mmCIF file of C-alpha atoms in Angstrom:
data_model
loop_
_atom_site.group_PDB
_atom_site.id
_atom_site.type_symbol
_atom_site.label_atom_id
_atom_site.label_comp_id
_atom_site.label_asym_id
_atom_site.label_seq_id
_atom_site.Cartn_x
_atom_site.Cartn_y
_atom_site.Cartn_z
ATOM 1 C CA UNK A 174 -51.904 -79.576 16.410
ATOM 2 C CA UNK A 175 -50.668 -80.567 19.845
ATOM 3 C CA UNK A 176 -47.460 -82.502 19.248
ATOM 4 C CA UNK A 177 -46.937 -83.273 22.922
ATOM 5 C CA UNK A 178 -49.906 -84.370 24.983
ATOM 6 C CA UNK A 179 -50.516 -85.089 28.609
ATOM 7 C CA UNK A 180 -53.941 -86.670 28.686
ATOM 8 C CA UNK A 181 -54.427 -86.522 32.434
ATOM 9 C CA UNK A 182 -55.014 -82.941 33.543
ATOM 10 C CA UNK A 183 -54.830 -83.941 37.195
ATOM 11 C CA UNK A 184 -53.667 -86.741 39.459
ATOM 12 C CA UNK A 185 -54.028 -87.350 43.188
ATOM 13 C CA UNK A 186 -51.723 -89.717 45.030
ATOM 14 C CA UNK A 187 -51.290 -90.646 48.650
ATOM 15 C CA UNK A 188 -48.039 -89.635 50.307
ATOM 16 C CA UNK A 189 -45.442 -92.413 50.090
ATOM 17 C CA UNK A 190 -47.021 -94.039 47.051
ATOM 18 C CA UNK A 191 -45.847 -93.873 43.459
ATOM 19 C CA UNK A 192 -46.909 -91.061 41.141
ATOM 20 C CA UNK A 193 -46.927 -91.868 37.436
ATOM 21 C CA UNK A 194 -47.308 -89.038 34.975
ATOM 22 C CA UNK A 195 -47.688 -89.818 31.306
ATOM 23 C CA UNK A 196 -46.843 -88.002 28.122
ATOM 24 C CA UNK A 197 -47.397 -88.868 24.458
ATOM 25 C CA UNK A 198 -45.887 -87.281 21.399
ATOM 26 C CA UNK A 199 -46.531 -87.450 17.695
ATOM 27 C CA UNK A 200 -43.394 -86.084 16.068
ATOM 28 C CA UNK A 201 -40.888 -88.865 15.379
ATOM 29 C CA UNK A 202 -38.136 -86.266 14.996
ATOM 30 C CA UNK A 203 -38.158 -85.564 18.742
ATOM 31 C CA UNK A 204 -35.011 -87.016 20.264
ATOM 32 C CA UNK A 205 -34.716 -85.324 23.631
ATOM 33 C CA UNK A 206 -37.341 -85.191 26.341
ATOM 34 C CA UNK A 207 -37.590 -83.343 29.614
ATOM 35 C CA UNK A 208 -39.843 -83.056 32.625
ATOM 36 C CA UNK A 209 -40.407 -79.775 34.410
ATOM 37 C CA UNK A 210 -42.199 -78.924 37.619
ATOM 38 C CA UNK A 211 -44.044 -75.648 37.856
ATOM 39 C CA UNK A 212 -45.758 -73.692 40.593
ATOM 40 C CA UNK A 213 -48.292 -70.940 39.794
ATOM 41 C CA UNK A 214 -46.749 -67.626 38.807
ATOM 42 C CA UNK A 215 -43.266 -69.128 38.657
ATOM 43 C CA UNK A 216 -41.023 -70.388 35.888
ATOM 44 C CA UNK A 217 -40.612 -74.127 35.285
ATOM 45 C CA UNK A 218 -37.961 -76.002 37.241
ATOM 46 C CA UNK A 219 -36.037 -78.754 35.483
ATOM 47 C CA UNK A 220 -36.475 -82.225 36.932
ATOM 48 C CA UNK A 221 -35.036 -84.836 34.641
ATOM 49 C CA UNK A 222 -34.352 -85.488 30.979
ATOM 50 C CA UNK A 223 -33.792 -88.408 28.660
ATOM 51 C CA UNK A 224 -32.217 -88.797 25.270
ATOM 52 C CA UNK A 225 -33.828 -91.004 22.665
ATOM 53 C CA UNK A 226 -30.838 -93.361 22.772
ATOM 54 C CA UNK A 227 -31.940 -94.428 26.247
ATOM 55 C CA UNK A 228 -35.136 -95.942 27.555
ATOM 56 C CA UNK A 229 -34.675 -95.047 31.203
ATOM 57 C CA UNK A 230 -33.034 -92.365 33.286
ATOM 58 C CA UNK A 231 -33.071 -92.155 37.046
ATOM 59 C CA UNK A 232 -32.285 -89.342 39.451
ATOM 60 C CA UNK A 233 -33.137 -89.930 43.072
ATOM 61 C CA UNK A 234 -36.870 -90.297 43.462
ATOM 62 C CA UNK A 235 -37.489 -89.435 39.811
ATOM 63 C CA UNK A 236 -37.310 -91.897 36.940
ATOM 64 C CA UNK A 237 -38.242 -91.215 33.352
ATOM 65 C CA UNK A 238 -39.092 -94.044 30.972
ATOM 66 C CA UNK A 239 -39.141 -93.665 27.214
ATOM 67 C CA UNK A 240 -40.931 -95.989 24.813
ATOM 68 C CA UNK A 241 -39.977 -94.781 21.356
ATOM 69 C CA UNK A 242 -42.091 -97.258 19.448
ATOM 70 C CA UNK A 243 -45.172 -96.080 21.314
ATOM 71 C CA UNK A 244 -44.025 -92.441 21.319
ATOM 72 C CA UNK A 245 -44.685 -92.399 25.026
ATOM 73 C CA UNK A 246 -42.774 -91.319 28.087
ATOM 74 C CA UNK A 247 -43.602 -91.381 31.738
ATOM 75 C CA UNK A 248 -42.286 -89.860 34.935
ATOM 76 C CA UNK A 249 -42.306 -91.953 38.093
ATOM 77 C CA UNK A 250 -41.952 -90.314 41.477
ATOM 78 C CA UNK A 251 -41.264 -92.709 44.340
ATOM 79 C CA UNK A 252 -42.051 -92.109 47.118
ATOM 80 C CA UNK A 253 -44.349 -89.180 46.527
ATOM 81 C CA UNK A 254 -44.165 -86.312 49.003
ATOM 82 C CA UNK A 255 -46.578 -83.434 49.659
ATOM 83 C CA UNK A 256 -43.912 -81.027 48.373
ATOM 84 C CA UNK A 257 -44.176 -82.713 44.990
ATOM 85 C CA UNK A 258 -47.608 -81.171 44.521
ATOM 86 C CA UNK A 259 -47.327 -78.949 41.447
ATOM 87 C CA UNK A 260 -48.041 -78.935 37.731
ATOM 88 C CA UNK A 261 -45.729 -81.190 35.738
ATOM 89 C CA UNK A 262 -44.939 -80.518 32.110
ATOM 90 C CA UNK A 263 -43.189 -82.805 29.703
ATOM 91 C CA UNK A 264 -41.290 -81.184 26.870
ATOM 92 C CA UNK A 265 -39.750 -82.500 23.685
ATOM 93 C CA UNK A 266 -37.064 -81.245 21.402
ATOM 94 C CA UNK A 267 -35.917 -82.189 17.929
ATOM 95 C CA UNK A 268 -32.333 -81.716 19.028
ATOM 96 C CA UNK A 269 -29.599 -80.062 17.089
ATOM 97 C CA UNK A 270 -30.387 -76.898 15.240
ATOM 98 C CA UNK A 271 -32.991 -74.827 16.993
ATOM 99 C CA UNK A 272 -33.130 -76.557 20.381
ATOM 100 C CA UNK A 273 -36.776 -75.523 20.676
ATOM 101 C CA UNK A 274 -38.883 -77.134 23.357
ATOM 102 C CA UNK A 275 -42.473 -78.120 22.702
ATOM 103 C CA UNK A 276 -44.371 -78.410 25.951
ATOM 104 C CA UNK A 277 -47.217 -80.711 26.837
ATOM 105 C CA UNK A 278 -50.435 -79.496 28.382
ATOM 106 C CA UNK A 279 -49.427 -80.276 31.942
ATOM 107 C CA UNK A 280 -50.675 -82.551 34.722
ATOM 108 C CA UNK A 281 -51.523 -81.179 38.132
ATOM 109 C CA UNK A 282 -50.233 -83.565 40.774
ATOM 110 C CA UNK A 283 -51.609 -83.437 44.272
ATOM 111 C CA UNK A 284 -49.910 -85.544 46.900
ATOM 112 C CA UNK A 285 -52.158 -86.116 49.874
ATOM 113 C CA UNK A 286 -50.634 -86.274 53.329
ATOM 114 C CA UNK B 231 -25.263 -71.427 38.747
ATOM 115 C CA UNK B 232 -27.535 -71.047 35.722
ATOM 116 C CA UNK B 233 -29.853 -68.394 37.111
ATOM 117 C CA UNK B 234 -32.215 -66.505 34.844
ATOM 118 C CA UNK B 235 -34.035 -63.403 36.019
ATOM 119 C CA UNK B 236 -36.948 -61.470 34.572
ATOM 120 C CA UNK B 237 -37.999 -57.927 35.195
ATOM 121 C CA UNK B 238 -40.583 -56.853 36.026
ATOM 122 C CA UNK B 239 -42.242 -59.775 37.768
ATOM 123 C CA UNK B 240 -45.616 -58.208 37.143
ATOM 124 C CA UNK B 241 -46.920 -55.193 35.281
ATOM 125 C CA UNK B 242 -50.293 -53.565 34.779
ATOM 126 C CA UNK B 243 -50.708 -51.176 31.883
ATOM 127 C CA UNK B 244 -53.379 -49.356 29.963
ATOM 128 C CA UNK B 245 -54.558 -50.536 26.592
ATOM 129 C CA UNK B 246 -52.501 -49.010 23.778
ATOM 130 C CA UNK B 247 -49.278 -48.656 25.713
ATOM 131 C CA UNK B 248 -46.081 -50.647 25.169
ATOM 132 C CA UNK B 249 -44.457 -52.813 27.796
ATOM 133 C CA UNK B 250 -40.870 -54.059 27.882
ATOM 134 C CA UNK B 251 -39.881 -57.245 29.693
ATOM 135 C CA UNK B 252 -36.232 -58.042 30.358
ATOM 136 C CA UNK B 253 -34.680 -61.481 30.596
ATOM 137 C CA UNK B 254 -31.166 -61.819 31.974
ATOM 138 C CA UNK B 255 -28.855 -64.758 32.435
ATOM 139 C CA UNK B 256 -27.053 -63.830 35.630
ATOM 140 C CA UNK B 257 -24.131 -66.208 35.763
ATOM 141 C CA UNK B 258 -23.674 -67.532 32.263
ATOM 142 C CA UNK B 259 -23.687 -66.398 28.688
ATOM 143 C CA UNK B 260 -26.772 -67.411 26.780
ATOM 144 C CA UNK B 261 -26.244 -68.134 23.129
ATOM 145 C CA UNK B 262 -29.961 -68.473 22.655
ATOM 146 C CA UNK B 263 -32.965 -67.238 24.604
ATOM 147 C CA UNK B 264 -36.568 -68.256 24.164
ATOM 148 C CA UNK B 265 -39.817 -66.464 24.941
ATOM 149 C CA UNK B 266 -42.961 -68.322 25.978
ATOM 150 C CA UNK B 267 -46.413 -67.276 27.054
ATOM 151 C CA UNK B 268 -48.792 -69.204 29.224
ATOM 152 C CA UNK B 269 -52.523 -68.686 29.526
ATOM 153 C CA UNK B 270 -54.229 -69.799 32.736
ATOM 154 C CA UNK B 271 -54.253 -73.570 33.116
ATOM 155 C CA UNK B 272 -52.665 -74.035 29.715
ATOM 156 C CA UNK B 273 -49.326 -75.092 28.354
ATOM 157 C CA UNK B 274 -46.290 -72.943 27.718
ATOM 158 C CA UNK B 275 -46.438 -71.813 24.117
ATOM 159 C CA UNK B 276 -43.164 -70.931 22.444
ATOM 160 C CA UNK B 277 -43.378 -67.479 20.891
ATOM 161 C CA UNK B 278 -39.920 -66.937 19.487
ATOM 162 C CA UNK B 279 -36.277 -67.916 19.545
ATOM 163 C CA UNK B 280 -33.803 -65.119 20.125
ATOM 164 C CA UNK B 281 -30.167 -65.379 19.088
ATOM 165 C CA UNK B 282 -27.617 -62.814 20.182
ATOM 166 C CA UNK B 283 -26.865 -60.310 17.478
ATOM 167 C CA UNK B 284 -29.436 -61.546 14.999
ATOM 168 C CA UNK B 285 -33.137 -61.316 14.348
ATOM 169 C CA UNK B 286 -35.507 -63.424 16.356
ATOM 170 C CA UNK B 287 -37.279 -66.377 14.809
ATOM 171 C CA UNK B 288 -40.994 -66.264 15.499
ATOM 172 C CA UNK B 289 -43.334 -69.218 15.731
ATOM 173 C CA UNK B 290 -46.263 -69.472 13.410
ATOM 174 C CA UNK B 291 -49.093 -67.195 14.422
ATOM 175 C CA UNK B 292 -46.959 -64.853 16.535
ATOM 176 C CA UNK B 293 -46.923 -61.279 15.215
ATOM 177 C CA UNK B 294 -43.340 -60.066 15.076
ATOM 178 C CA UNK B 295 -44.422 -56.421 14.896
ATOM 179 C CA UNK B 296 -46.533 -56.914 17.987
ATOM 180 C CA UNK B 297 -43.916 -58.720 20.042
ATOM 181 C CA UNK B 298 -40.541 -57.100 19.449
ATOM 182 C CA UNK B 299 -37.560 -59.087 20.597
ATOM 183 C CA UNK B 300 -34.057 -57.727 21.010
ATOM 184 C CA UNK B 301 -31.083 -59.839 22.056
ATOM 185 C CA UNK B 302 -28.364 -57.223 22.274
ATOM 186 C CA UNK B 303 -25.913 -59.152 24.426
ATOM 187 C CA UNK B 304 -25.177 -62.679 25.571
ATOM 188 C CA UNK B 305 -26.878 -62.002 28.896
ATOM 189 C CA UNK B 306 -29.908 -59.901 27.969
ATOM 190 C CA UNK B 307 -32.966 -60.344 25.803
ATOM 191 C CA UNK B 308 -35.972 -58.052 25.847
ATOM 192 C CA UNK B 309 -39.553 -58.605 24.765
ATOM 193 C CA UNK B 310 -41.621 -55.507 24.023
ATOM 194 C CA UNK B 311 -45.356 -55.902 23.726
ATOM 195 C CA UNK B 312 -46.360 -52.995 21.512
ATOM 196 C CA UNK B 313 -49.768 -51.317 21.668
ATOM 197 C CA UNK B 314 -50.897 -53.817 24.248
ATOM 198 C CA UNK B 315 -54.526 -54.911 24.406
ATOM 199 C CA UNK B 316 -56.415 -56.900 27.032
ATOM 200 C CA UNK B 317 -56.005 -60.107 25.009
ATOM 201 C CA UNK B 318 -52.231 -59.753 25.446
ATOM 202 C CA UNK B 319 -52.662 -60.269 29.173
ATOM 203 C CA UNK B 320 -50.747 -63.407 29.996
ATOM 204 C CA UNK B 321 -47.802 -64.896 31.841
ATOM 205 C CA UNK B 322 -44.610 -64.433 29.839
ATOM 206 C CA UNK B 323 -41.625 -66.656 30.569
ATOM 207 C CA UNK B 324 -38.157 -66.566 29.109
ATOM 208 C CA UNK B 325 -35.517 -69.249 29.057
ATOM 209 C CA UNK B 326 -31.850 -69.240 28.218
ATOM 210 C CA UNK B 327 -29.687 -71.931 26.676
ATOM 211 C CA UNK B 328 -26.271 -72.056 28.236
ATOM 212 C CA UNK B 329 -23.890 -74.206 26.279
ATOM 213 C CA UNK B 330 -23.447 -74.753 22.623
ATOM 214 C CA UNK B 331 -24.209 -78.317 21.726
ATOM 215 C CA UNK B 332 -26.177 -78.983 24.908
ATOM 216 C CA UNK B 333 -29.917 -78.998 24.869
ATOM 217 C CA UNK B 334 -30.475 -77.431 28.240
ATOM 218 C CA UNK B 335 -32.645 -74.419 28.997
ATOM 219 C CA UNK B 336 -32.966 -72.499 32.231
ATOM 220 C CA UNK B 337 -36.187 -70.649 32.859
ATOM 221 C CA UNK B 338 -36.854 -67.277 34.377
ATOM 222 C CA UNK B 339 -39.541 -66.750 37.025
ATOM 223 C CA UNK B 340 -41.975 -65.213 34.563
ATOM 224 C CA UNK B 341 -43.726 -61.864 34.162
ATOM 225 C CA UNK B 342 -47.451 -61.408 34.689
ATOM 226 C CA UNK B 343 -48.805 -58.822 32.252
ATOM 227 C CA UNK B 344 -52.276 -57.388 32.781
ATOM 228 C CA UNK B 345 -53.607 -54.956 30.206
ATOM 229 C CA UNK B 346 -56.602 -52.920 31.310
#
């Protein structure tokens, strides 16, 4: 049972435009969410996170939105740059205790120059 | 800060042999380390949680006798794939949690295992 889903396996966006990556989850116990960027044959690189007490967190070009009632979060990248091309994973955690991350299936973003 | 290394970065071995992968936190003490595997074009699947000085906690479906985890110090965890078979070929990634009370993991660069 996939508790964290990214329904779009791939996304292409023109350079300078907005990239929106979506993530849905099913477990209502999740209270901390993260986005990671990953290149092939490398480990994930942390981008941005959000706690369930917030509905938005912004860091430079990256903004994460959380809609708890819909169990949905999204990552906005504005403006998109060719160097943003990678696979993006969302991850969720049930917080205190184990601090385990459950990863989504990933979305491959391609930013076209 | 918060650098995690893995060694080796890639390994090729014969079927039936055992392979050890090391995960080190280079500039911080990791209270907890995690081991993931990733199949091509798939998600990162958590295999086990490793706490320093205690037994690892394995996720459902992961054979603890197959994937031996040792977390002997606050900066080193090892994953040993015992009697490896071709289906164990995968990309193995570790992560380390730095601070107690903070939900923040730092990932290593991964190890590509190919079993012939």
